[in-house]
Tab-separated table of C-alpha atoms and ligand atoms in Angstrom:
chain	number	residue	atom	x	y	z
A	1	UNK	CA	-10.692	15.998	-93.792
A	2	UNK	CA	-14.049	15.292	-95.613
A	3	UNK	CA	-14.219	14.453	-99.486
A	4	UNK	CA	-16.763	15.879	-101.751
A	5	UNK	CA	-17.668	14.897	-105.565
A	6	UNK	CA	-17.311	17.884	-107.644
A	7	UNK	CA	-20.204	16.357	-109.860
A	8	UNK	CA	-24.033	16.409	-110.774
A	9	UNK	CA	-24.074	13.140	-111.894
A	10	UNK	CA	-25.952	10.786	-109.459
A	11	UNK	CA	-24.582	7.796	-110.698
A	12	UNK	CA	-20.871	8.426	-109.388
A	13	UNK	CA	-22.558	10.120	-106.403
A	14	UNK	CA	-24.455	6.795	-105.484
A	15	UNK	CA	-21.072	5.065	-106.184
A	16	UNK	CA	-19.043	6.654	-103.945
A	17	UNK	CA	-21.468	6.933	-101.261
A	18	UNK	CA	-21.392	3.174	-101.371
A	19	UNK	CA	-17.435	3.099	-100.398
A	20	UNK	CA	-18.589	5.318	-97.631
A	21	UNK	CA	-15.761	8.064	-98.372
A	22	UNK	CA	-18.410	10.237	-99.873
A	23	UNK	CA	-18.912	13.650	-97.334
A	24	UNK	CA	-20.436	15.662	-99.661
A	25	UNK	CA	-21.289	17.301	-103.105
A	26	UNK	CA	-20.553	20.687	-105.044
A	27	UNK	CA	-22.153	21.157	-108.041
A	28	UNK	CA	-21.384	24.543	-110.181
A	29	UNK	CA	-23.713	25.325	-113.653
A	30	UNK	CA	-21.586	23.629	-116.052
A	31	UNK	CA	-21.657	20.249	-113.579
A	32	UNK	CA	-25.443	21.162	-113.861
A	33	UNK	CA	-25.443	21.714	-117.694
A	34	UNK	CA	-23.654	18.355	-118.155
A	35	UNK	CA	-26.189	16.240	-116.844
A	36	UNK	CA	-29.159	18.106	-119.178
A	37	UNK	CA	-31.555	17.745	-116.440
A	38	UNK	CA	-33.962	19.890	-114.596
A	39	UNK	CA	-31.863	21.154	-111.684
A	40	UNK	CA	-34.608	20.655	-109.004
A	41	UNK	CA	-35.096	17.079	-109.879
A	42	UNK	CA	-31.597	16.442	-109.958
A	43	UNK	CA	-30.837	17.614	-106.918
A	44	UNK	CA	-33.507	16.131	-105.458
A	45	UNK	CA	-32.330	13.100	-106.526
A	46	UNK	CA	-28.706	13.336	-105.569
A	47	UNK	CA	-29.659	14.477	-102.146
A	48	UNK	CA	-31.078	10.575	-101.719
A	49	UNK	CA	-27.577	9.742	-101.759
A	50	UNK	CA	-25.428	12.331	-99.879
A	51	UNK	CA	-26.971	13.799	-96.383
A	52	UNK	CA	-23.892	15.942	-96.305
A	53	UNK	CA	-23.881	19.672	-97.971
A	54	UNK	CA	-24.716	20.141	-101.465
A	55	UNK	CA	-23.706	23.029	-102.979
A	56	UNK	CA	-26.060	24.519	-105.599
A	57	UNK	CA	-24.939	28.043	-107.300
A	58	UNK	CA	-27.131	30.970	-108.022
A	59	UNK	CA	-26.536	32.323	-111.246
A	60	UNK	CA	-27.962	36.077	-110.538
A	61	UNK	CA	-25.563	39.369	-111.085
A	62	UNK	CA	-27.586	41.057	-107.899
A	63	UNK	CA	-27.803	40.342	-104.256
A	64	UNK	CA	-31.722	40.398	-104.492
A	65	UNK	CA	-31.785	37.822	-107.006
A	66	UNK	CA	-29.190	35.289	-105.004
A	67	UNK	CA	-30.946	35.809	-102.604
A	68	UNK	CA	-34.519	34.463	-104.318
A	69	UNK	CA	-32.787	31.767	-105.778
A	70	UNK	CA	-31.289	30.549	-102.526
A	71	UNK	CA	-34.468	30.569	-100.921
A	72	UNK	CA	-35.873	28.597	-103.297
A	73	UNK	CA	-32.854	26.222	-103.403
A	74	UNK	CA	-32.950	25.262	-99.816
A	75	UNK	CA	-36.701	24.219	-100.681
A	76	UNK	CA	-35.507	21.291	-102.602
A	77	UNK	CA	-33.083	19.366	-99.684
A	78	UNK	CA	-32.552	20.393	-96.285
A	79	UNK	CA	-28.363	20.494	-96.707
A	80	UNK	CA	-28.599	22.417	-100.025
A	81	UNK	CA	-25.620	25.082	-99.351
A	82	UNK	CA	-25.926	28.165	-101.850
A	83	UNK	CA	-23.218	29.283	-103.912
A	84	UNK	CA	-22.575	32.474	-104.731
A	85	UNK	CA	-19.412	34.554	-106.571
A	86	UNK	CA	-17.075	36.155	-104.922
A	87	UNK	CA	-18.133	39.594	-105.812
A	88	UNK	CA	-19.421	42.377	-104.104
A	89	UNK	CA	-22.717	41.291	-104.594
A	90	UNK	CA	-21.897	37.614	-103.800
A	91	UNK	CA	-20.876	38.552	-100.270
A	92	UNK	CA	-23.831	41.209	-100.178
A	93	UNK	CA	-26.147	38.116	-100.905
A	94	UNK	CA	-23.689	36.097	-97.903
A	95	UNK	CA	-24.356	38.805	-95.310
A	96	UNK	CA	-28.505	38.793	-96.221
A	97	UNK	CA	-28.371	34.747	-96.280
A	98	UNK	CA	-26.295	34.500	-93.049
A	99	UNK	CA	-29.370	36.248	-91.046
A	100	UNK	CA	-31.605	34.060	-93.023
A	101	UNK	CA	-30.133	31.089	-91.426
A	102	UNK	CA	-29.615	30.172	-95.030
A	103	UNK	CA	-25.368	28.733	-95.713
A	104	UNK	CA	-23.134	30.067	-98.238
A	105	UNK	CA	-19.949	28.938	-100.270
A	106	UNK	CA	-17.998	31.256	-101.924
A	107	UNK	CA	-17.019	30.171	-104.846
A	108	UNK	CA	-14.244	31.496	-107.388
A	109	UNK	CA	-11.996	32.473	-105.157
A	110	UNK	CA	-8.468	32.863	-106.832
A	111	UNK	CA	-6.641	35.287	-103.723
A	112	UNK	CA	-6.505	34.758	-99.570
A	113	UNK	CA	-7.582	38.055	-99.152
A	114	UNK	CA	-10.940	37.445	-101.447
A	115	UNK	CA	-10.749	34.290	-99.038
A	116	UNK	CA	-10.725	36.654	-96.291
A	117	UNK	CA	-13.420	38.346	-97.452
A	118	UNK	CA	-15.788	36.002	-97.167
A	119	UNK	CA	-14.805	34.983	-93.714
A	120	UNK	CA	-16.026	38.342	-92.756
A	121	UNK	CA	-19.387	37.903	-94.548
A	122	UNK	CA	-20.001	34.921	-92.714
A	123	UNK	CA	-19.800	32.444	-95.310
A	124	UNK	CA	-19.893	28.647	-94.402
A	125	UNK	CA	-17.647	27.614	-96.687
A	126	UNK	CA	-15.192	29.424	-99.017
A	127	UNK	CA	-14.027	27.550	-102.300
A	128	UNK	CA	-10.551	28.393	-103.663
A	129	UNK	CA	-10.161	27.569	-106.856
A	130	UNK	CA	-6.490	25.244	-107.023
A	131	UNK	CA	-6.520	24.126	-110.552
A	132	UNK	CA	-7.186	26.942	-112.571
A	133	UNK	CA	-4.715	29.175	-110.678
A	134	UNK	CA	-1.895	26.291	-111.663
A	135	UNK	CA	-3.250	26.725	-115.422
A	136	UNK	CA	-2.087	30.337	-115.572
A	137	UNK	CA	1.102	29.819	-114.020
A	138	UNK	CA	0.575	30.271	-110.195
A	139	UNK	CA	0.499	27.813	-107.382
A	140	UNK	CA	-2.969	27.166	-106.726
A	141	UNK	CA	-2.051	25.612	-103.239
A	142	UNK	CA	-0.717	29.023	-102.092
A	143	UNK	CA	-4.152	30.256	-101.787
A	144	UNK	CA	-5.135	27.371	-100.345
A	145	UNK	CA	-2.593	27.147	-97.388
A	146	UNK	CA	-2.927	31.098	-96.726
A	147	UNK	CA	-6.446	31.129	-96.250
A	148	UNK	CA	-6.028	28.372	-93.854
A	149	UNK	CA	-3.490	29.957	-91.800
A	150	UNK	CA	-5.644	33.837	-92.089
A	151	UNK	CA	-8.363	32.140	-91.689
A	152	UNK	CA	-7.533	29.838	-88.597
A	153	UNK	CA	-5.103	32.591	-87.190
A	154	UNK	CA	-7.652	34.737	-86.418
A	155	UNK	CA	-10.468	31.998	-85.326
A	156	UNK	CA	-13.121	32.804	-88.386
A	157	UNK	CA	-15.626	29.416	-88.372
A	158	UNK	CA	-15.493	29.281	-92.440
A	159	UNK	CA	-14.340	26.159	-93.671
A	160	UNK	CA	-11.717	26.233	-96.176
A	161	UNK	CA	-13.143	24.041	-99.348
A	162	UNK	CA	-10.564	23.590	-101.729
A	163	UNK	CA	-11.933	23.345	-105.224
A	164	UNK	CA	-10.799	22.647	-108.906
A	165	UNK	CA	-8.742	19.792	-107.641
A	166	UNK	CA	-7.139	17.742	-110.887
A	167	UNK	CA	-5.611	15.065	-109.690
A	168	UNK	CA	-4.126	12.704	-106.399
A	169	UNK	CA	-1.652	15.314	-105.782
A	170	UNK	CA	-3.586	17.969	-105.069
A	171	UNK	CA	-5.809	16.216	-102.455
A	172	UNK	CA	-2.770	15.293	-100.431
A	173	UNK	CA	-1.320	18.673	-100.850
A	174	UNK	CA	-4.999	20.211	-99.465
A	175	UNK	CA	-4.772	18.020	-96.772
A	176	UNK	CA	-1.107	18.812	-95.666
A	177	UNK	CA	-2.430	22.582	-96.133
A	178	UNK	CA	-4.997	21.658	-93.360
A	179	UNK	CA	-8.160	22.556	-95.686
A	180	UNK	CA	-11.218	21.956	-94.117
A	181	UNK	CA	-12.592	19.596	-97.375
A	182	UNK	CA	-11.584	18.515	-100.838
A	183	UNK	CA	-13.929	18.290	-103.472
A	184	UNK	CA	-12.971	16.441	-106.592
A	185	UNK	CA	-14.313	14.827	-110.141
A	186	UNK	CA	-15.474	11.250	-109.774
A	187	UNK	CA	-11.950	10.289	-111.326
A	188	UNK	CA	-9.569	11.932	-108.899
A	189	UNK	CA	-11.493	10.061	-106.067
A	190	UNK	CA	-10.996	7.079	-107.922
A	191	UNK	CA	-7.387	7.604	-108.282
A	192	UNK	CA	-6.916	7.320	-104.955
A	193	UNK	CA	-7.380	3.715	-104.196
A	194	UNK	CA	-4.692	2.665	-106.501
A	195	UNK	CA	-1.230	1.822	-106.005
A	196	UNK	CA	0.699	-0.280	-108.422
A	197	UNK	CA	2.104	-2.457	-105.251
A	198	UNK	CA	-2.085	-3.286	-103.629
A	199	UNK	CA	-2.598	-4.676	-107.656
A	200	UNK	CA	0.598	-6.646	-107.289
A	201	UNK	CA	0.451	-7.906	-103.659
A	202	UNK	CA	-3.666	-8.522	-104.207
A	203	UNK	CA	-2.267	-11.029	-107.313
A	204	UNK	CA	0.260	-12.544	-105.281
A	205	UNK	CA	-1.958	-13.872	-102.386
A	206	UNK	CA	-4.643	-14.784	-104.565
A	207	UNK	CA	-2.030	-16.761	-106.459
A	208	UNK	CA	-0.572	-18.566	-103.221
A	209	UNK	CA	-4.260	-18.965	-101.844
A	210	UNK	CA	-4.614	-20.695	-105.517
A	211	UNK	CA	-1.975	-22.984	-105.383
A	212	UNK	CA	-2.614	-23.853	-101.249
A	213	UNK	CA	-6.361	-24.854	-102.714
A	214	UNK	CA	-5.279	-26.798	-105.324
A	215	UNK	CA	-2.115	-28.512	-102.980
A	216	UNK	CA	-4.597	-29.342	-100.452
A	217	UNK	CA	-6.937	-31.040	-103.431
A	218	UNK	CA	-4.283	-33.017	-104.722
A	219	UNK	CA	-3.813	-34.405	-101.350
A	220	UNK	CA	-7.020	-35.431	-100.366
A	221	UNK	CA	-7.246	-37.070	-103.089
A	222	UNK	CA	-4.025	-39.131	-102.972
A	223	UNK	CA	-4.653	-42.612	-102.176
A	224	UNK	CA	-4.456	-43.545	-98.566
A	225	UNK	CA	-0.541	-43.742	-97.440
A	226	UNK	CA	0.746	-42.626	-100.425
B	1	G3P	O1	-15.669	23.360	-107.660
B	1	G3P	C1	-15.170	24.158	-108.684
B	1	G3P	C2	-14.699	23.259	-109.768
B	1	G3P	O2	-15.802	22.649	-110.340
B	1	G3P	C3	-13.874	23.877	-110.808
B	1	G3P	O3	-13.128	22.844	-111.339
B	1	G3P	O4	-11.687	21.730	-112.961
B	1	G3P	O5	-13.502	23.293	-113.732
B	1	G3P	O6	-11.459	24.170	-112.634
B	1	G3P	P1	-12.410	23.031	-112.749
């Protein structure tokens, strides 16, 4: 399964390229809007830490006008991977980018059958969106593990990305749903290393190793034959 960072920030980007986990990036306006930079800078700059896709999102109504901005987005790092909504002019935008050469991810996707869509397009990657579907009142996962099985069931290459992941839970539920990736904030990926019993068993050895130090001390610096 590969990990993304749902972020713009480069700092936490740089970080978790360091614990060598990192796969990837997606990065959606707000992300963008959060950082208060210029976008081509910033991507330019987080693409010096990930080699894997970076998702960049087009924030034209038309097909015509996704379509210029993708063209110019792919100018600024070779594994930029446009965004684009899952509308009718999204996948229009999909189908013209596909013969381009140019790779897609569908993003808002809140239905298998929108998930579907896409597939058929010929998007690369196609971004269900878990945690807002759970903050209406539906089970986000659903989505997730259906457009897996339509998805794999009838052999379509798009990768299932699930998106608007909150917390630990939903990353191991993603991964028992077989998606493809899992892209999450900073924190979530953080979350994962810890376990109440590696804090615990790291401050028991440490203590041991402590006292085996200072037993081994205390002897060496007994007098002879005592
Ligand atoms: O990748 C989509 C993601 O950024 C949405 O997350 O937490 O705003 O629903 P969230």
């Amino acid at each position: 399964m590969l990990f993304f960072l749902d972020t713009a920030n480069p700092d936490q980007i740089r970080t978790a390229a360091a614990w060598g986990v990192l796969d990837g990036v997606t990065t959606n306006p707000t992300l963008m809007a959060r950082e208060g930079r210029e976008p081509k800078a910033l991507v330019q700059e987080i693409a010096r830490w990930v080699s894997g896709p970076i998702s960049v999102e087009t924030t034209s109504l038309d097909a015509e006008g996704m379509v210029r901005e993708a063209r110019e987005f792919v100018g600024w790092a070779p594994n930029v991977v446009v965004k684009v909504p899952m509308t009718p002019e999204g996948l229009r935008a999909v189908t013209a980018l596909r013969e381009e050469g140019i790779r897609t991810n569908v993003t808002l996707v809140f239905s298998p059958v929108q998930a579907l869509l896409a597939a058929k397009a010929g998007a690369y990657f196609v971004s269900p969106f878990v945690g807002r579907l759970d903050d209406v009142g539906h089970v986000g996962m659903d989505v997730v593990r259906q457009a897996v099985e339509i998805l794999r069931g009838y052999g379509y290459p798009t990768k299932v990305l699930a998106a608007s992941l909150r917390h630990p839970l939903h990353v191991l539920e993603a991964a028992r749903a077989g998606a493809d990736i899992a892209t999450m904030p900073f924190g979530t990926l953080e979350q994962l290393f810890r376990h109440p019993l590696t804090d615990l068993g790291l401050e028991r050895f440490l203590e041991d190793w402590r006292k085996l130090q200072a037993e081994l001390l205390a002897r060496s610096s007994a007098p002879a034959g005592s």
